[in-house]
CSV table of C-alpha atoms in Angstrom, one decimal:
chain,number,residue,atom,x,y,z
A,27,UNK,CA,25.1,27.0,24.8
A,28,UNK,CA,26.2,25.7,21.5
A,29,UNK,CA,23.9,24.1,18.9
A,30,UNK,CA,24.8,20.5,17.7
A,31,UNK,CA,26.4,20.7,14.3
A,32,UNK,CA,23.7,18.3,12.7
A,33,UNK,CA,20.2,17.9,14.0
A,34,UNK,CA,18.3,14.7,13.1
A,35,UNK,CA,15.4,14.9,10.7
A,36,UNK,CA,12.2,14.7,12.8
A,37,UNK,CA,9.6,14.7,9.9
A,38,UNK,CA,8.5,12.0,7.7
A,39,UNK,CA,10.8,11.2,4.8
A,40,UNK,CA,9.2,10.8,1.4
A,41,UNK,CA,11.0,8.4,-0.9
A,42,UNK,CA,9.8,6.7,-4.1
A,43,UNK,CA,9.6,3.4,-2.3
A,44,UNK,CA,7.1,5.0,0.3
A,45,UNK,CA,5.2,6.6,-2.6
A,46,UNK,CA,4.8,3.2,-4.3
A,47,UNK,CA,3.8,1.7,-1.0
A,48,UNK,CA,1.3,4.4,-0.6
A,49,UNK,CA,-0.2,3.7,-3.9
A,50,UNK,CA,-0.4,0.1,-3.2
A,51,UNK,CA,-2.7,1.0,-0.2
A,52,UNK,CA,-4.7,3.8,-2.0
A,53,UNK,CA,-5.7,1.7,-5.1
A,54,UNK,CA,-8.1,-0.7,-3.2
A,55,UNK,CA,-9.5,2.2,-1.2
A,56,UNK,CA,-10.4,4.1,-4.5
A,57,UNK,CA,-11.7,0.7,-6.2
A,58,UNK,CA,-14.2,0.2,-3.3
A,59,UNK,CA,-15.4,3.8,-3.1
A,60,UNK,CA,-16.1,3.8,-6.7
A,61,UNK,CA,-19.4,1.8,-6.4
A,62,UNK,CA,-20.9,2.8,-9.8
A,63,UNK,CA,-18.1,0.9,-11.5
A,64,UNK,CA,-19.3,-2.4,-10.0
A,65,UNK,CA,-22.9,-1.9,-9.0
A,66,UNK,CA,-24.3,-4.4,-11.4
A,67,UNK,CA,-25.5,-7.9,-11.7
A,68,UNK,CA,-23.7,-9.2,-15.0
A,69,UNK,CA,-21.4,-10.8,-15.6
A,70,UNK,CA,-22.1,-13.6,-13.1
A,71,UNK,CA,-19.4,-16.1,-11.9
A,72,UNK,CA,-20.7,-19.5,-11.1
A,73,UNK,CA,-24.1,-18.0,-10.3
A,74,UNK,CA,-22.6,-15.1,-8.2
A,75,UNK,CA,-23.6,-11.5,-9.3
A,76,UNK,CA,-20.7,-9.2,-10.3
A,77,UNK,CA,-21.3,-7.0,-7.4
A,78,UNK,CA,-20.4,-9.7,-4.9
A,79,UNK,CA,-17.5,-11.6,-6.7
A,80,UNK,CA,-15.9,-8.2,-7.5
A,81,UNK,CA,-15.6,-7.2,-3.9
A,82,UNK,CA,-14.4,-10.6,-2.8
A,83,UNK,CA,-11.6,-10.5,-5.6
A,84,UNK,CA,-10.5,-7.1,-4.1
A,85,UNK,CA,-10.1,-8.7,-0.7
A,86,UNK,CA,-7.5,-10.9,-2.4
A,87,UNK,CA,-6.0,-8.0,-4.4
A,88,UNK,CA,-5.8,-5.8,-1.4
A,89,UNK,CA,-4.1,-8.5,0.7
A,90,UNK,CA,-1.4,-8.8,-2.1
A,91,UNK,CA,-1.0,-5.0,-2.3
A,92,UNK,CA,-0.8,-4.6,1.4
A,93,UNK,CA,1.8,-7.2,1.7
A,94,UNK,CA,3.7,-5.6,-1.2
A,95,UNK,CA,3.7,-2.2,0.5
A,96,UNK,CA,4.8,-3.9,3.9
A,97,UNK,CA,7.8,-5.6,2.2
A,98,UNK,CA,8.8,-2.5,0.4
A,99,UNK,CA,8.9,-0.4,3.5
A,100,UNK,CA,10.6,-3.0,5.5
A,101,UNK,CA,13.3,-3.5,2.8
A,102,UNK,CA,13.8,0.3,2.8
A,103,UNK,CA,14.1,0.4,6.5
A,104,UNK,CA,16.7,-2.4,6.6
A,105,UNK,CA,18.8,-0.7,3.9
A,106,UNK,CA,18.5,2.6,5.7
A,107,UNK,CA,19.5,0.9,9.1
A,108,UNK,CA,22.4,-0.8,7.3
A,109,UNK,CA,23.6,2.3,5.8
A,110,UNK,CA,23.4,4.2,9.2
A,111,UNK,CA,25.3,1.3,11.1
A,112,UNK,CA,27.9,0.9,8.4
A,113,UNK,CA,28.5,4.8,8.3
A,114,UNK,CA,29.0,5.2,12.1
A,115,UNK,CA,32.0,2.8,12.3
């Protein structure tokens, strides 16, 4: 039996876009685990201690970073698919 001339890559592909997307997902994780950086009362924001409004701020930041990571990966997948479809014709 003969082997195919070219076997498809089956492992994950690491690209700069995916590294940036990974960082976008990793940053909020680290920010929330580093509790000593925000375990304080001052400064307050409209009477809310820093500990609480900092965490709520990270909910918004995490949403934006997750959306950014999603859009980056989707754009890369579309470009890869277009390149693959265009190259096979």
